[in-house]
mmCIF file with all atom_site columns, C-alpha atoms in Angstrom:
data_model
loop_
_atom_site.group_PDB
_atom_site.id
_atom_site.type_symbol
_atom_site.label_atom_id
_atom_site.label_alt_id
_atom_site.label_comp_id
_atom_site.label_asym_id
_atom_site.label_entity_id
_atom_site.label_seq_id
_atom_site.pdbx_PDB_ins_code
_atom_site.Cartn_x
_atom_site.Cartn_y
_atom_site.Cartn_z
_atom_site.occupancy
_atom_site.B_iso_or_equiv
_atom_site.pdbx_formal_charge
_atom_site.auth_seq_id
_atom_site.auth_comp_id
_atom_site.auth_asym_id
_atom_site.auth_atom_id
_atom_site.pdbx_PDB_model_num
ATOM 1   C CA . MET A 1 1   ? 23.768  3.634   6.370   1.00 0.00 ? 1   MET A CA 1
ATOM 2   C CA . ILE A 1 2   ? 24.066  1.825   9.665   1.00 0.00 ? 2   ILE A CA 1
ATOM 3   C CA . VAL A 1 3   ? 21.373  0.655   12.061  1.00 0.00 ? 3   VAL A CA 1
ATOM 4   C CA . PHE A 1 4   ? 21.778  0.570   15.835  1.00 0.00 ? 4   PHE A CA 1
ATOM 5   C CA . ASP A 1 5   ? 19.603  -0.886  18.513  1.00 0.00 ? 5   ASP A CA 1
ATOM 6   C CA . LEU A 1 6   ? 19.380  1.886   21.118  1.00 0.00 ? 6   LEU A CA 1
ATOM 7   C CA . ILE A 1 7   ? 18.164  1.857   24.725  1.00 0.00 ? 7   ILE A CA 1
ATOM 8   C CA . CYS A 1 8   ? 17.074  4.474   27.194  1.00 0.00 ? 8   CYS A CA 1
ATOM 9   C CA . PRO A 1 9   ? 17.346  4.369   31.059  1.00 0.00 ? 9   PRO A CA 1
ATOM 10  C CA . ASP A 1 10  ? 13.776  2.929   31.174  1.00 0.00 ? 10  ASP A CA 1
ATOM 11  C CA . GLU A 1 11  ? 15.047  0.030   29.046  1.00 0.00 ? 11  GLU A CA 1
ATOM 12  C CA . HIS A 1 12  ? 12.951  0.906   25.991  1.00 0.00 ? 12  HIS A CA 1
ATOM 13  C CA . VAL A 1 13  ? 14.826  -0.620  23.045  1.00 0.00 ? 13  VAL A CA 1
ATOM 14  C CA . PHE A 1 14  ? 14.371  0.897   19.607  1.00 0.00 ? 14  PHE A CA 1
ATOM 15  C CA . GLU A 1 15  ? 16.093  0.918   16.257  1.00 0.00 ? 15  GLU A CA 1
ATOM 16  C CA . ALA A 1 16  ? 17.574  3.954   14.537  1.00 0.00 ? 16  ALA A CA 1
ATOM 17  C CA . TRP A 1 17  ? 19.460  4.494   11.281  1.00 0.00 ? 17  TRP A CA 1
ATOM 18  C CA . PHE A 1 18  ? 22.512  6.752   10.873  1.00 0.00 ? 18  PHE A CA 1
ATOM 19  C CA . SER A 1 19  ? 24.816  7.576   8.001   1.00 0.00 ? 19  SER A CA 1
ATOM 20  C CA . SER A 1 20  ? 27.799  6.417   10.110  1.00 0.00 ? 20  SER A CA 1
ATOM 21  C CA . SER A 1 21  ? 28.872  5.564   13.645  1.00 0.00 ? 21  SER A CA 1
ATOM 22  C CA . ALA A 1 22  ? 30.326  9.060   13.954  1.00 0.00 ? 22  ALA A CA 1
ATOM 23  C CA . ALA A 1 23  ? 26.966  10.584  12.912  1.00 0.00 ? 23  ALA A CA 1
ATOM 24  C CA . TYR A 1 24  ? 25.300  8.612   15.713  1.00 0.00 ? 24  TYR A CA 1
ATOM 25  C CA . GLU A 1 25  ? 27.825  9.923   18.256  1.00 0.00 ? 25  GLU A CA 1
ATOM 26  C CA . GLU A 1 26  ? 27.392  13.505  17.032  1.00 0.00 ? 26  GLU A CA 1
ATOM 27  C CA . GLN A 1 27  ? 23.591  13.342  17.277  1.00 0.00 ? 27  GLN A CA 1
ATOM 28  C CA . ARG A 1 28  ? 23.666  11.640  20.679  1.00 0.00 ? 28  ARG A CA 1
ATOM 29  C CA . LYS A 1 29  ? 26.041  14.272  22.095  1.00 0.00 ? 29  LYS A CA 1
ATOM 30  C CA . ALA A 1 30  ? 23.783  17.030  20.693  1.00 0.00 ? 30  ALA A CA 1
ATOM 31  C CA . ASP A 1 31  ? 20.769  15.405  22.379  1.00 0.00 ? 31  ASP A CA 1
ATOM 32  C CA . ALA A 1 32  ? 19.235  14.903  18.940  1.00 0.00 ? 32  ALA A CA 1
ATOM 33  C CA . VAL A 1 33  ? 18.344  11.269  19.577  1.00 0.00 ? 33  VAL A CA 1
ATOM 34  C CA . ALA A 1 34  ? 15.326  10.548  21.801  1.00 0.00 ? 34  ALA A CA 1
ATOM 35  C CA . CYS A 1 35  ? 13.462  7.455   22.892  1.00 0.00 ? 35  CYS A CA 1
ATOM 36  C CA . PRO A 1 36  ? 10.204  7.232   20.877  1.00 0.00 ? 36  PRO A CA 1
ATOM 37  C CA . THR A 1 37  ? 8.402   5.723   23.903  1.00 0.00 ? 37  THR A CA 1
ATOM 38  C CA . CYS A 1 38  ? 9.325   8.071   26.759  1.00 0.00 ? 38  CYS A CA 1
ATOM 39  C CA . GLY A 1 39  ? 11.238  10.902  25.074  1.00 0.00 ? 39  GLY A CA 1
ATOM 40  C CA . SER A 1 40  ? 14.398  10.404  27.149  1.00 0.00 ? 40  SER A CA 1
ATOM 41  C CA . ARG A 1 41  ? 17.530  11.774  25.508  1.00 0.00 ? 41  ARG A CA 1
ATOM 42  C CA . GLU A 1 42  ? 19.848  9.639   27.658  1.00 0.00 ? 42  GLU A CA 1
ATOM 43  C CA . ILE A 1 43  ? 20.476  7.078   24.950  1.00 0.00 ? 43  ILE A CA 1
ATOM 44  C CA . GLY A 1 44  ? 23.029  4.279   24.618  1.00 0.00 ? 44  GLY A CA 1
ATOM 45  C CA . LYS A 1 45  ? 23.621  1.384   22.295  1.00 0.00 ? 45  LYS A CA 1
ATOM 46  C CA . ALA A 1 46  ? 21.841  -1.857  23.166  1.00 0.00 ? 46  ALA A CA 1
ATOM 47  C CA . LEU A 1 47  ? 23.290  -5.295  22.505  1.00 0.00 ? 47  LEU A CA 1
ATOM 48  C CA . MET A 1 48  ? 22.779  -6.282  18.873  1.00 0.00 ? 48  MET A CA 1
ATOM 49  C CA . ALA A 1 49  ? 22.836  -9.612  17.125  1.00 0.00 ? 49  ALA A CA 1
ATOM 50  C CA . PRO A 1 50  ? 26.007  -10.100 15.105  1.00 0.00 ? 50  PRO A CA 1
ATOM 51  C CA . SER A 1 51  ? 25.939  -9.803  11.340  1.00 0.00 ? 51  SER A CA 1
ATOM 52  C CA . LEU A 1 52  ? 26.003  -13.276 9.780   1.00 0.00 ? 52  LEU A CA 1
ATOM 53  C CA . GLY A 1 53  ? 27.540  -12.317 6.490   1.00 0.00 ? 53  GLY A CA 1
ATOM 54  C CA . ALA A 1 54  ? 26.361  -11.531 3.008   1.00 0.00 ? 54  ALA A CA 1
ATOM 55  C CA . SER A 1 55  ? 25.161  -15.011 2.121   1.00 0.00 ? 55  SER A CA 1
ATOM 56  C CA . VAL A 1 56  ? 22.547  -15.021 4.892   1.00 0.00 ? 56  VAL A CA 1
ATOM 57  C CA . GLY A 1 57  ? 21.436  -11.513 3.976   1.00 0.00 ? 57  GLY A CA 1
ATOM 58  C CA . GLN A 1 58  ? 21.240  -12.458 0.325   1.00 0.00 ? 58  GLN A CA 1
ATOM 59  C CA . GLU A 1 59  ? 19.132  -15.538 1.185   1.00 0.00 ? 59  GLU A CA 1
ATOM 60  C CA . ARG A 1 60  ? 16.809  -13.372 3.267   1.00 0.00 ? 60  ARG A CA 1
ATOM 61  C CA . ARG A 1 61  ? 16.469  -10.819 0.443   1.00 0.00 ? 61  ARG A CA 1
ATOM 62  C CA . SER A 1 62  ? 15.855  -13.647 -2.022  1.00 0.00 ? 62  SER A CA 1
ATOM 63  C CA . ASP A 1 63  ? 13.118  -15.057 0.275   1.00 0.00 ? 63  ASP A CA 1
ATOM 64  C CA . ASP A 1 64  ? 11.579  -11.589 0.634   1.00 0.00 ? 64  ASP A CA 1
ATOM 65  C CA . LYS A 1 65  ? 11.568  -11.109 -3.099  1.00 0.00 ? 65  LYS A CA 1
ATOM 66  C CA . ALA A 1 66  ? 9.972   -14.528 -3.654  1.00 0.00 ? 66  ALA A CA 1
ATOM 67  C CA . LYS A 1 67  ? 7.279   -13.693 -1.073  1.00 0.00 ? 67  LYS A CA 1
ATOM 68  C CA . GLN A 1 68  ? 6.609   -10.355 -2.752  1.00 0.00 ? 68  GLN A CA 1
ATOM 69  C CA . GLN A 1 69  ? 6.315   -12.037 -6.146  1.00 0.00 ? 69  GLN A CA 1
ATOM 70  C CA . THR A 1 70  ? 3.919   -14.623 -4.728  1.00 0.00 ? 70  THR A CA 1
ATOM 71  C CA . ALA A 1 71  ? 1.805   -11.898 -3.097  1.00 0.00 ? 71  ALA A CA 1
ATOM 72  C CA . HIS A 1 72  ? 1.860   -9.879  -6.372  1.00 0.00 ? 72  HIS A CA 1
ATOM 73  C CA . GLN A 1 73  ? 0.684   -12.940 -8.310  1.00 0.00 ? 73  GLN A CA 1
ATOM 74  C CA . ALA A 1 74  ? -2.103  -13.591 -5.794  1.00 0.00 ? 74  ALA A CA 1
ATOM 75  C CA . VAL A 1 75  ? -3.338  -9.988  -6.053  1.00 0.00 ? 75  VAL A CA 1
ATOM 76  C CA . ARG A 1 76  ? -3.169  -10.126 -9.863  1.00 0.00 ? 76  ARG A CA 1
ATOM 77  C CA . GLN A 1 77  ? -5.124  -13.374 -9.945  1.00 0.00 ? 77  GLN A CA 1
ATOM 78  C CA . ALA A 1 78  ? -7.789  -11.968 -7.588  1.00 0.00 ? 78  ALA A CA 1
ATOM 79  C CA . LEU A 1 79  ? -8.135  -8.838  -9.770  1.00 0.00 ? 79  LEU A CA 1
ATOM 80  C CA . GLN A 1 80  ? -8.405  -10.944 -12.893 1.00 0.00 ? 80  GLN A CA 1
ATOM 81  C CA . LYS A 1 81  ? -11.139 -13.057 -11.267 1.00 0.00 ? 81  LYS A CA 1
ATOM 82  C CA . LEU A 1 82  ? -12.994 -9.906  -10.204 1.00 0.00 ? 82  LEU A CA 1
ATOM 83  C CA . GLN A 1 83  ? -12.727 -8.493  -13.718 1.00 0.00 ? 83  GLN A CA 1
ATOM 84  C CA . GLU A 1 84  ? -14.088 -11.740 -15.220 1.00 0.00 ? 84  GLU A CA 1
ATOM 85  C CA . THR A 1 85  ? -17.033 -11.654 -12.800 1.00 0.00 ? 85  THR A CA 1
ATOM 86  C CA . VAL A 1 86  ? -17.784 -7.993  -13.639 1.00 0.00 ? 86  VAL A CA 1
ATOM 87  C CA . GLN A 1 87  ? -17.556 -8.693  -17.373 1.00 0.00 ? 87  GLN A CA 1
ATOM 88  C CA . LYS A 1 88  ? -19.807 -11.706 -17.082 1.00 0.00 ? 88  LYS A CA 1
ATOM 89  C CA . ASN A 1 89  ? -22.487 -10.048 -14.917 1.00 0.00 ? 89  ASN A CA 1
ATOM 90  C CA . CYS A 1 90  ? -22.480 -6.418  -16.030 1.00 0.00 ? 90  CYS A CA 1
ATOM 91  C CA . ASP A 1 91  ? -23.093 -4.387  -19.192 1.00 0.00 ? 91  ASP A CA 1
ATOM 92  C CA . TYR A 1 92  ? -20.127 -2.370  -20.456 1.00 0.00 ? 92  TYR A CA 1
ATOM 93  C CA . VAL A 1 93  ? -21.164 1.229   -21.080 1.00 0.00 ? 93  VAL A CA 1
ATOM 94  C CA . GLY A 1 94  ? -17.702 2.727   -21.627 1.00 0.00 ? 94  GLY A CA 1
ATOM 95  C CA . PRO A 1 95  ? -17.254 6.465   -21.065 1.00 0.00 ? 95  PRO A CA 1
ATOM 96  C CA . GLN A 1 96  ? -21.028 6.918   -20.790 1.00 0.00 ? 96  GLN A CA 1
ATOM 97  C CA . PHE A 1 97  ? -20.846 5.322   -17.304 1.00 0.00 ? 97  PHE A CA 1
ATOM 98  C CA . PRO A 1 98  ? -21.735 8.469   -15.312 1.00 0.00 ? 98  PRO A CA 1
ATOM 99  C CA . GLU A 1 99  ? -24.706 9.231   -17.584 1.00 0.00 ? 99  GLU A CA 1
ATOM 100 C CA . GLU A 1 100 ? -25.965 5.613   -17.549 1.00 0.00 ? 100 GLU A CA 1
ATOM 101 C CA . ALA A 1 101 ? -25.528 5.353   -13.762 1.00 0.00 ? 101 ALA A CA 1
ATOM 102 C CA . ARG A 1 102 ? -27.694 8.478   -13.297 1.00 0.00 ? 102 ARG A CA 1
ATOM 103 C CA . LYS A 1 103 ? -30.377 7.186   -15.690 1.00 0.00 ? 103 LYS A CA 1
ATOM 104 C CA . ILE A 1 104 ? -30.598 3.911   -13.756 1.00 0.00 ? 104 ILE A CA 1
ATOM 105 C CA . PHE A 1 105 ? -30.567 5.655   -10.364 1.00 0.00 ? 105 PHE A CA 1
ATOM 106 C CA . TYR A 1 106 ? -33.322 8.092   -11.340 1.00 0.00 ? 106 TYR A CA 1
ATOM 107 C CA . GLY A 1 107 ? -35.486 5.399   -13.003 1.00 0.00 ? 107 GLY A CA 1
ATOM 108 C CA . GLU A 1 108 ? -34.949 6.685   -16.565 1.00 0.00 ? 108 GLU A CA 1
ATOM 109 C CA . ALA A 1 109 ? -33.415 3.359   -17.624 1.00 0.00 ? 109 ALA A CA 1
ATOM 110 C CA . ASP A 1 110 ? -33.977 -0.259  -16.633 1.00 0.00 ? 110 ASP A CA 1
ATOM 111 C CA . GLN A 1 111 ? -32.198 -1.455  -13.475 1.00 0.00 ? 111 GLN A CA 1
ATOM 112 C CA . ARG A 1 112 ? -29.066 -3.382  -14.422 1.00 0.00 ? 112 ARG A CA 1
ATOM 113 C CA . ASN A 1 113 ? -25.435 -3.779  -13.395 1.00 0.00 ? 113 ASN A CA 1
ATOM 114 C CA . ILE A 1 114 ? -23.045 -1.669  -15.460 1.00 0.00 ? 114 ILE A CA 1
ATOM 115 C CA . TYR A 1 115 ? -19.361 -0.900  -15.658 1.00 0.00 ? 115 TYR A CA 1
ATOM 116 C CA . GLY A 1 116 ? -17.309 1.600   -17.641 1.00 0.00 ? 116 GLY A CA 1
ATOM 117 C CA . GLU A 1 117 ? -14.999 4.568   -17.257 1.00 0.00 ? 117 GLU A CA 1
ATOM 118 C CA . ALA A 1 118 ? -15.363 7.714   -15.189 1.00 0.00 ? 118 ALA A CA 1
ATOM 119 C CA . SER A 1 119 ? -12.941 10.332  -14.002 1.00 0.00 ? 119 SER A CA 1
ATOM 120 C CA . LEU A 1 120 ? -12.338 10.762  -10.275 1.00 0.00 ? 120 LEU A CA 1
ATOM 121 C CA . GLU A 1 121 ? -14.397 13.956  -10.378 1.00 0.00 ? 121 GLU A CA 1
ATOM 122 C CA . GLU A 1 122 ? -17.284 12.221  -12.144 1.00 0.00 ? 122 GLU A CA 1
ATOM 123 C CA . ALA A 1 123 ? -17.220 9.348   -9.633  1.00 0.00 ? 123 ALA A CA 1
ATOM 124 C CA . GLU A 1 124 ? -17.194 11.841  -6.713  1.00 0.00 ? 124 GLU A CA 1
ATOM 125 C CA . ASP A 1 125 ? -20.191 13.658  -8.235  1.00 0.00 ? 125 ASP A CA 1
ATOM 126 C CA . LEU A 1 126 ? -22.066 10.359  -8.486  1.00 0.00 ? 126 LEU A CA 1
ATOM 127 C CA . VAL A 1 127 ? -21.339 9.535   -4.843  1.00 0.00 ? 127 VAL A CA 1
ATOM 128 C CA . GLU A 1 128 ? -22.497 13.016  -3.745  1.00 0.00 ? 128 GLU A CA 1
ATOM 129 C CA . GLU A 1 129 ? -25.796 12.330  -5.542  1.00 0.00 ? 129 GLU A CA 1
ATOM 130 C CA . GLY A 1 130 ? -26.173 9.125   -3.546  1.00 0.00 ? 130 GLY A CA 1
ATOM 131 C CA . ILE A 1 131 ? -25.290 6.802   -6.410  1.00 0.00 ? 131 ILE A CA 1
ATOM 132 C CA . ASP A 1 132 ? -23.245 3.851   -5.196  1.00 0.00 ? 132 ASP A CA 1
ATOM 133 C CA . VAL A 1 133 ? -20.183 3.373   -7.379  1.00 0.00 ? 133 VAL A CA 1
ATOM 134 C CA . GLN A 1 134 ? -16.913 1.534   -6.842  1.00 0.00 ? 134 GLN A CA 1
ATOM 135 C CA . ALA A 1 135 ? -13.531 1.960   -8.489  1.00 0.00 ? 135 ALA A CA 1
ATOM 136 C CA . ILE A 1 136 ? -11.930 -1.265  -9.630  1.00 0.00 ? 136 ILE A CA 1
ATOM 137 C CA . PRO A 1 137 ? -8.230  -1.361  -10.620 1.00 0.00 ? 137 PRO A CA 1
ATOM 138 C CA . TRP A 1 138 ? -8.483  -2.691  -14.160 1.00 0.00 ? 138 TRP A CA 1
ATOM 139 C CA . ILE A 1 139 ? -5.451  -4.578  -15.384 1.00 0.00 ? 139 ILE A CA 1
ATOM 140 C CA . ALA A 1 140 ? -4.590  -5.516  -18.928 1.00 0.00 ? 140 ALA A CA 1
ATOM 141 C CA . PRO A 1 141 ? -4.648  -9.211  -19.751 1.00 0.00 ? 141 PRO A CA 1
ATOM 142 C CA . GLU A 1 142 ? -1.270  -10.950 -19.617 1.00 0.00 ? 142 GLU A CA 1
ATOM 143 C CA . ASN A 1 143 ? 0.464   -11.749 -22.874 1.00 0.00 ? 143 ASN A CA 1
#
């Protein structure tokens, strides 16, 4: 794959990917490339920054991977904290969650915070009845 910065007569610059330089030429000649801003099919290559070599690209990919790992860890920590809060402040009712939620909503059981399991269909049914439920992505504890 190759990426080109392209430009139209109105000087809209945009990026496009092609399988090869020849593929770009074929598509341009067939008027298959259009400016996403104005729709013009009079397209040419814009000036592009030179490639700085594999080591710079590898550093950038390494930085991106480190940022992704940091973000992943932050999300995981936030989910673990949420789970701890739920476990500390709510009663676990397991697969009886839909039934227990209805009993609480209709006053057949004491008001309390609960958590457990429900299928997507069961959760949708609860919402349609006016029962406020939230899905929480539950993650297994780390080894």
